[in-house]
Each structure stands twice: as C-alpha cells, then as structure tokens.
mmCIF file of C-alpha atoms in Angstrom:
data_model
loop_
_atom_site.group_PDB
_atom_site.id
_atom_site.type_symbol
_atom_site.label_atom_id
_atom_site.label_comp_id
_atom_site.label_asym_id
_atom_site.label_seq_id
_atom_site.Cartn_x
_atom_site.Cartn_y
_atom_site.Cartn_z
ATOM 1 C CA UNK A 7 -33.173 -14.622 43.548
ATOM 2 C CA UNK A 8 -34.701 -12.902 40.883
ATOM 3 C CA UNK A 9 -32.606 -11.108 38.243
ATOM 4 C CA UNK A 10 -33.771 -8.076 36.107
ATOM 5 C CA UNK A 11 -30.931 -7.157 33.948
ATOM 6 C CA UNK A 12 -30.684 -4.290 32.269
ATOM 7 C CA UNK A 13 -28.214 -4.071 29.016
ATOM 8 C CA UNK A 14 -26.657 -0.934 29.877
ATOM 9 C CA UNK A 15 -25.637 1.014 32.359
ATOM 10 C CA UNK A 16 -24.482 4.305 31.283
ATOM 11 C CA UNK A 17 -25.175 5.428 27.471
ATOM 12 C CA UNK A 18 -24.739 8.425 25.659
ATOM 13 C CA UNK A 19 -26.557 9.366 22.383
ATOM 14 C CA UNK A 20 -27.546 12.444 19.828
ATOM 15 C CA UNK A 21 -30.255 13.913 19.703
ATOM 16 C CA UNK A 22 -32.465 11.973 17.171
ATOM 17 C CA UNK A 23 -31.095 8.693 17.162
ATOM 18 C CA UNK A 24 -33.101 5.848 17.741
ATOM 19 C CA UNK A 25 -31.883 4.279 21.247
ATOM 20 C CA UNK A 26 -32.951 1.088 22.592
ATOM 21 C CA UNK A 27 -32.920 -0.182 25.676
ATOM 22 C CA UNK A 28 -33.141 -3.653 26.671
ATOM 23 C CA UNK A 29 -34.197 -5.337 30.074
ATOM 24 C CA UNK A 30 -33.942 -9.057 30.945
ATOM 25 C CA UNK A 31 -35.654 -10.799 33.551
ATOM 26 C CA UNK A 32 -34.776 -14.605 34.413
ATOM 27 C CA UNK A 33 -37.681 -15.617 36.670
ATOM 28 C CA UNK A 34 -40.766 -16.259 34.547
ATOM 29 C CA UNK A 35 -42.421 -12.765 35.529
ATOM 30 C CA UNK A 36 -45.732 -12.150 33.365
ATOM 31 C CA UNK A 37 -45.476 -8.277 34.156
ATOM 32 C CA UNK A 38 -42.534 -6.118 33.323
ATOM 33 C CA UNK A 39 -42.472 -2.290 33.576
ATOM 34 C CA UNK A 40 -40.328 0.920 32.185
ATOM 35 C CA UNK A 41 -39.883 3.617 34.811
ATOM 36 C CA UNK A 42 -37.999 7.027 34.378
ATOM 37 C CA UNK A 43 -36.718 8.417 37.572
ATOM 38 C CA UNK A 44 -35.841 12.501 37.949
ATOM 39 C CA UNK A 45 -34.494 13.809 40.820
ATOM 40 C CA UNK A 46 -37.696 15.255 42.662
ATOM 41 C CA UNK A 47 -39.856 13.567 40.500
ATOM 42 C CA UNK A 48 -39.751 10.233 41.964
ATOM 43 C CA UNK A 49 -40.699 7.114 39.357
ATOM 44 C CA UNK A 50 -42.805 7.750 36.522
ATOM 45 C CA UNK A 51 -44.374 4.978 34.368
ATOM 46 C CA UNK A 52 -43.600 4.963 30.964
ATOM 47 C CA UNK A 53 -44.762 1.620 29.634
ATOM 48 C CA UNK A 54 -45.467 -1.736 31.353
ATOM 49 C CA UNK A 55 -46.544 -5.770 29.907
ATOM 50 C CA UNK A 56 -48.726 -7.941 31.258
ATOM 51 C CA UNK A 57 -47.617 -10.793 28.852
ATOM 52 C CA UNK A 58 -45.811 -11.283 25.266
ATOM 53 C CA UNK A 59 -46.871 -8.886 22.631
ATOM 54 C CA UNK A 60 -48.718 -7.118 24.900
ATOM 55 C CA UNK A 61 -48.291 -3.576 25.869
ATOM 56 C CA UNK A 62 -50.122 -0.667 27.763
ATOM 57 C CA UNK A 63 -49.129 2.942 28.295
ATOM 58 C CA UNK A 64 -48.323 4.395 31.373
ATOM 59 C CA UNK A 65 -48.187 8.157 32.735
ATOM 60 C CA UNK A 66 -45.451 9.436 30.253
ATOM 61 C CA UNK A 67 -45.484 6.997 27.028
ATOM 62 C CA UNK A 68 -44.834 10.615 24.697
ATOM 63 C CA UNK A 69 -41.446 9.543 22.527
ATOM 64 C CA UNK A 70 -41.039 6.298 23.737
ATOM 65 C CA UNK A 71 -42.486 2.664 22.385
ATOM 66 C CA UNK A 72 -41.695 -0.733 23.514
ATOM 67 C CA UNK A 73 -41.506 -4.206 22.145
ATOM 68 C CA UNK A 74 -42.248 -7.705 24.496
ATOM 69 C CA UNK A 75 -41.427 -10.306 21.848
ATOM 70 C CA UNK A 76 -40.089 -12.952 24.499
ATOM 71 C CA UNK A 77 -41.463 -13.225 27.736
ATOM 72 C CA UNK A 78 -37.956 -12.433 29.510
ATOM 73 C CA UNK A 79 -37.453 -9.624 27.346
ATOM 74 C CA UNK A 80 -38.880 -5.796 27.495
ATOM 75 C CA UNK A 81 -37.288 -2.695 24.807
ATOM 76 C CA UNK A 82 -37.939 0.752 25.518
ATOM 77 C CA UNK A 83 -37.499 2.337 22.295
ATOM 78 C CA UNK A 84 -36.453 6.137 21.774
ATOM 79 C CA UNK A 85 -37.562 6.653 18.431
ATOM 80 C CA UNK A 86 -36.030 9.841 17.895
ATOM 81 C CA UNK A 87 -34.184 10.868 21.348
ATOM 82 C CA UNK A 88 -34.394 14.458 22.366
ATOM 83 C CA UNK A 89 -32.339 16.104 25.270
ATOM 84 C CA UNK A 90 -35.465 16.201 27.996
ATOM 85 C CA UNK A 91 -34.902 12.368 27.795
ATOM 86 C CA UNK A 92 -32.193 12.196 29.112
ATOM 87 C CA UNK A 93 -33.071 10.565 32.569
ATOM 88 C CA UNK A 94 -32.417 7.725 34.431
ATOM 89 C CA UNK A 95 -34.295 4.161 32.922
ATOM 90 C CA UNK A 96 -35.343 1.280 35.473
ATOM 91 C CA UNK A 97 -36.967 -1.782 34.403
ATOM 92 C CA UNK A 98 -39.084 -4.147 36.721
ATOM 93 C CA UNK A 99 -40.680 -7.591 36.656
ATOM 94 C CA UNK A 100 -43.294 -8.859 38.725
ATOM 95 C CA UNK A 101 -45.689 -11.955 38.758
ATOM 96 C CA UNK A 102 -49.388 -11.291 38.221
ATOM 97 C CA UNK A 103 -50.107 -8.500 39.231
ATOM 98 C CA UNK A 104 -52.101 -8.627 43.166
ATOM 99 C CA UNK A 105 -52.090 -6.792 46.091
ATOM 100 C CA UNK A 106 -48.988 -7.579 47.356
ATOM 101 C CA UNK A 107 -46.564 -8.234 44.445
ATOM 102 C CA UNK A 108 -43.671 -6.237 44.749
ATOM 103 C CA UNK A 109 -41.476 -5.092 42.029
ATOM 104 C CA UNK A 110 -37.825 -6.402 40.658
ATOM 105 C CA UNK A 111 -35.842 -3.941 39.535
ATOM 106 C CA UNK A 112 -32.278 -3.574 37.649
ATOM 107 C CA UNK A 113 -30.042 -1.562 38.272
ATOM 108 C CA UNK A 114 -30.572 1.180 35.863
ATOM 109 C CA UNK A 115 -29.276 2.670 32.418
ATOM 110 C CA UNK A 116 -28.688 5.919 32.868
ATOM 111 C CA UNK A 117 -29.111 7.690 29.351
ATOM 112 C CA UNK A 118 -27.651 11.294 28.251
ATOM 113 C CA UNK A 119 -28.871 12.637 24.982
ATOM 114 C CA UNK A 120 -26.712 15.441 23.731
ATOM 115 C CA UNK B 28 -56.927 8.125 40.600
ATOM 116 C CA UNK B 29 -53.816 6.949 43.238
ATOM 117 C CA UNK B 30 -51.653 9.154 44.556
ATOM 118 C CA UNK B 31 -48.710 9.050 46.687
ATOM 119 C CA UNK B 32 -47.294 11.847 48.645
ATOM 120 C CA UNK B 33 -43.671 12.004 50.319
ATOM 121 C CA UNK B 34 -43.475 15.230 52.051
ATOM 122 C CA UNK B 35 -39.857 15.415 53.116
ATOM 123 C CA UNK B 36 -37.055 16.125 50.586
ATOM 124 C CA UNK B 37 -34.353 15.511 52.810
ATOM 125 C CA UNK B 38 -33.911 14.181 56.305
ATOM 126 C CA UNK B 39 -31.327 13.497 58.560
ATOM 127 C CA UNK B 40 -30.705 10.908 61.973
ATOM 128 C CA UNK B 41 -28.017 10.078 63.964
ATOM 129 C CA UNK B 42 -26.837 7.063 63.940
ATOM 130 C CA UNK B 43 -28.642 4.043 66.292
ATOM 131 C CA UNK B 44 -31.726 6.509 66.687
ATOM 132 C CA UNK B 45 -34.824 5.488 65.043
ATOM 133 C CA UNK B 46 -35.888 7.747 62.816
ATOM 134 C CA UNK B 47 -39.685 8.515 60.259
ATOM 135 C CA UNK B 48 -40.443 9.030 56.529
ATOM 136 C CA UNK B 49 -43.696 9.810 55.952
ATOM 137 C CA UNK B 50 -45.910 8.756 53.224
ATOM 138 C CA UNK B 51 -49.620 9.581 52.766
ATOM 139 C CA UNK B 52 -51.623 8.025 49.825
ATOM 140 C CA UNK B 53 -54.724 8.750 48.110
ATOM 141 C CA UNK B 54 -57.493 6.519 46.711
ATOM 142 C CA UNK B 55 -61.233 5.274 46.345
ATOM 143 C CA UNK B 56 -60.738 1.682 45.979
ATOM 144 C CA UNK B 57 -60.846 -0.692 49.316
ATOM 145 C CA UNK B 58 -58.061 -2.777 48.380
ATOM 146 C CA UNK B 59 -54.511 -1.802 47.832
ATOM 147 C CA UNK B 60 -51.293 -2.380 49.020
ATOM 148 C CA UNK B 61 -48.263 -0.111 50.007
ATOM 149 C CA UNK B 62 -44.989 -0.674 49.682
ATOM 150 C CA UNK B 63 -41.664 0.776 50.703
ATOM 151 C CA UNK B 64 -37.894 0.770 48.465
ATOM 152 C CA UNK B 65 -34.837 1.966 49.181
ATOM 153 C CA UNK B 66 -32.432 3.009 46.872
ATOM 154 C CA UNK B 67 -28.820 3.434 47.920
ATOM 155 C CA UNK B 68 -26.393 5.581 46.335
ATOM 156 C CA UNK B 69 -25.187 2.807 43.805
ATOM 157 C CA UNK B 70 -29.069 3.176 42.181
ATOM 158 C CA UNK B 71 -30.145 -0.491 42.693
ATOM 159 C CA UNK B 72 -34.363 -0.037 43.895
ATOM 160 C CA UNK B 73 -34.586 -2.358 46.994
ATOM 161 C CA UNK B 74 -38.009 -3.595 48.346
ATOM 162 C CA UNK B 75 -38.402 -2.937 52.112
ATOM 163 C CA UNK B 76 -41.432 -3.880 53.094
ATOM 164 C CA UNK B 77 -45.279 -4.822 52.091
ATOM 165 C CA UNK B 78 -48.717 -3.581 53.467
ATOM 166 C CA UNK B 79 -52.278 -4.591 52.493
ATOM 167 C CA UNK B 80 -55.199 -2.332 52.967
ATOM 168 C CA UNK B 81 -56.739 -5.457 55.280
ATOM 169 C CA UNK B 82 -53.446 -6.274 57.135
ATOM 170 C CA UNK B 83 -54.881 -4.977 61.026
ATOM 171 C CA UNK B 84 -51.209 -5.378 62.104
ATOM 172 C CA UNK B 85 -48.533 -2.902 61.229
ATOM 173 C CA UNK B 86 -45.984 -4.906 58.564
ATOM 174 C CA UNK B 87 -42.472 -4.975 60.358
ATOM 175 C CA UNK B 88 -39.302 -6.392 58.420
ATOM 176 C CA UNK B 89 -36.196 -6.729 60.876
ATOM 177 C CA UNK B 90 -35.468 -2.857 61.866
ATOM 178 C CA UNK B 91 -38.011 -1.834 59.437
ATOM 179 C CA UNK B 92 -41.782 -1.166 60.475
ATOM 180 C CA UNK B 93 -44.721 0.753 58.436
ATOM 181 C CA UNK B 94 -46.756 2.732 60.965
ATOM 182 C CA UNK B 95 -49.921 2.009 58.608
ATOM 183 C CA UNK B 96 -52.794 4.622 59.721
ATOM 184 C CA UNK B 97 -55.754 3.998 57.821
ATOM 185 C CA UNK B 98 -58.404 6.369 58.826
ATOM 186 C CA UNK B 99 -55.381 9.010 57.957
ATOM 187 C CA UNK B 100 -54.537 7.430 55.300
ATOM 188 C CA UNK B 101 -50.412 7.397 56.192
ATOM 189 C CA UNK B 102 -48.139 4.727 55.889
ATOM 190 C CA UNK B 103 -45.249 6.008 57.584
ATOM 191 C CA UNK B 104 -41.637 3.718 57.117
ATOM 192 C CA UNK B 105 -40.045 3.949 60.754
ATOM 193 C CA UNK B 106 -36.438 2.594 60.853
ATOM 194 C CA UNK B 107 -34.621 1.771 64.245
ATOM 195 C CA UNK B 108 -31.479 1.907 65.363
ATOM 196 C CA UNK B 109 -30.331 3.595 62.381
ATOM 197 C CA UNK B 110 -26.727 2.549 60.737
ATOM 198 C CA UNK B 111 -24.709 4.166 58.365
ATOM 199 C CA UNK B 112 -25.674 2.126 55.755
ATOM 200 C CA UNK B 113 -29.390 3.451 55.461
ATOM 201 C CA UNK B 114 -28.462 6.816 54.062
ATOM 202 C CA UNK B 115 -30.420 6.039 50.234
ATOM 203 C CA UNK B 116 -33.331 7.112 48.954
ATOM 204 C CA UNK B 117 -37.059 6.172 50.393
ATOM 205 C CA UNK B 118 -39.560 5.550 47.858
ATOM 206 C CA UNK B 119 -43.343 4.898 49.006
ATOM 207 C CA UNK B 120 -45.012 3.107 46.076
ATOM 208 C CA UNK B 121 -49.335 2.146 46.237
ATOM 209 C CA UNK B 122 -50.633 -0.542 43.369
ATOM 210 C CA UNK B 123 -54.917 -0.294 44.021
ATOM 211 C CA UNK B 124 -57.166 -2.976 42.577
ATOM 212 C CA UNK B 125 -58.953 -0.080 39.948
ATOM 213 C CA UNK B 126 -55.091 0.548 38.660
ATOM 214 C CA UNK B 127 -54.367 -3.147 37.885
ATOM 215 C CA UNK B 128 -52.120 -2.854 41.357
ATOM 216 C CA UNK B 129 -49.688 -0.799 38.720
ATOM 217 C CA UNK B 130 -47.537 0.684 41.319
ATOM 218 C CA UNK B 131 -47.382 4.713 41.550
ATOM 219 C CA UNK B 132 -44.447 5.872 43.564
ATOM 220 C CA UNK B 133 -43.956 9.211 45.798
ATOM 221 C CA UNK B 134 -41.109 11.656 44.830
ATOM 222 C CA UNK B 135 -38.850 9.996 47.188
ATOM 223 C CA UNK B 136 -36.939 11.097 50.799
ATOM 224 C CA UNK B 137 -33.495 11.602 51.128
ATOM 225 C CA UNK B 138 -32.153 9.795 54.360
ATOM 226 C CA UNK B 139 -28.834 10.732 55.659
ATOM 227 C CA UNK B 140 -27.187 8.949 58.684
ATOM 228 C CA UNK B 141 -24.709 10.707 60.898
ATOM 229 C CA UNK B 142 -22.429 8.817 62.771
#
C-alpha cells in the first residue's frame, strides 16, 4: 500500500513564523500535491510537483512556497504565517499524471496560527 | 476551466437504505476522469471509486456505484445498503486532459447514517 506521511499532525504557531510542513511518500510517485481544506470550501490546490526540483502553482499559492529536493519528499513553506492560514494541510502523491490516477493522501496537519 | 459542483451540504439515510450525492462537473475537454473520496471523521481522504469520460458502463466498487450521466454532465456516487460506518465526508474530484488531469474537488457532502 502506498504511504503518504505527513510530519505532523496538529501544530500551532505565531503569526509570522516561518512553518514548514513536510510530506513523505514511499512509493516512487512522480507527482505530489499540497491541498488546504476549509469547511465549505472543499480542497483547494496550493502547490503540486511533477518531479524533483520542479514546482507549479496551484489555485491559492499567495504565502506559501514549496521545496521537492528528493523525490519522496514535498515542503509547504509558510514564509511568514498569518491567522487566515490557519486551515487544515493534506498532501498527495500520484504516478504520472492520466486519466485515471487517483490521489494518495496523508492524513493531514492541521495548523493554527495565533 | 473545470469545475466541480456538490450541491448538498448535508444529507442524511437510514441505515441499509441506499442513498445519492450528487456531483455535476464542468468542462470543454473530451477526456477526463471523475473520481469519488470519502473522508471519515478521523480526516484520512479515501478513494472510492474511478470514472473515465469513455467508460460506457457506470464504475461500481462493492456497495459503491457512480450513476455517470454524460449528456448531463452528473456523476452522481449512489451507496447501498448504507451502514453506520459511511457517515464522512463525500468529495467529487475531476482531473481533464487541458488541466494536466490536476484534480479539482467539489465543496464536499456531509453523509450521516441513522441507525
């Protein structure tokens, strides 16, 4: 079975730290992505990586950045956290992206920024 | 542009009835594929079940089945015989070849299961 595993589950930071989040997939995916999820706002994109060093924005990217420096590993960065980011984080791996590839997710990190 | 639209907030079944979220989906391009998670209470995102723009037969995964309309463009999740165990949240996700199959989601459906 695949395993996406994210570092954290619960954190708590200050408003303008830097936070990082890390995600860790074990199955050789090419593609991994960084979702936010707010209640009635379903999944939003943030970031996703179709291979090492490579990254492409999604929907939201505003105050976040990410790093792919290993193939099994994607950051989300919060380079200066603010309190409208605080939000539930899921990561996801896939292979090449195609028609039918689902998505492997973790199991969250849900972040509050006071 | 892709778009996904989940309708219902909230719904609610007893339990061993069948019961069905809706999801309607918007795009231009001709091949795409639709998928369904669930997401218990516990937050883990679970894939359900997988349909392709060409599939002619509706997708079915054990008590799962997508009621896949084209012409309407729906792709409704029906689960039967409902247990206590599918109360979660329903997300309807569509990756289309012009968006890199990138998967956009709906805003999700609460399902709750009365016993």
């Amino acid at each position: 079975d695949v395993k996406v595993t994210q570092s954290s589950r619960y954190l708590v930071k200050r408003t303008g730290e830097k936070v990082f989040l890390e995600c860790v997939q074990d199955m050789d995916h090419e593609n991994m992505f960084w979702y936010r999820q707010d209640p009635g706002l379903g999944l939003r994109l943030i970031y996703f990586s179709y291979d090492v060093k490579m990254k492409e924005k999604g929907d939201i990217p505003e105050g976040y950045s990410v790093s792919r420096e290993k193939k099994e590993r994607f950051s989300l960065i919060l380079e200066s956290a603010s309190t409208n980011q605080t939000s539930m984080y899921l990561c996801a791996s896939s292979p090449p992206a195609g028609e039918g590839s689902p998505l492997h997710f973790g199991n969250g990190t849900r972040l509050t920024v006071t | 542009a892709q778009k996904i639209t989940q309708t219902q907030p909230g719904m609610f079944v007893q339990e061993k009835e069948a019961v069905t979220l809706d999801c309607t989906y918007d795009t231009s391009d001709q091949s795409y594929g639709l998928f369904w998670y669930k997401q218990p209470s516990s937050g883990e995102m679970i894939f359900l079940i997988y349909q392709g723009s060409y599939d002619e037969q509706n997708a079915t995964e054990g008590r799962y089945s997508l009621n896949f309309q084209k012409a309407r463009k729906s792709a409704n999740l029906v689960i039967s015989a409902s247990q206590l165990g599918d109360s979660a949240m329903y997300f309807c996700a569509m990756g289309t070849s012009g968006g890199s199959y990138i998967p956009t989601f709906g805003r999700g459906t609460s399902l709750i299961v009365h016993p």
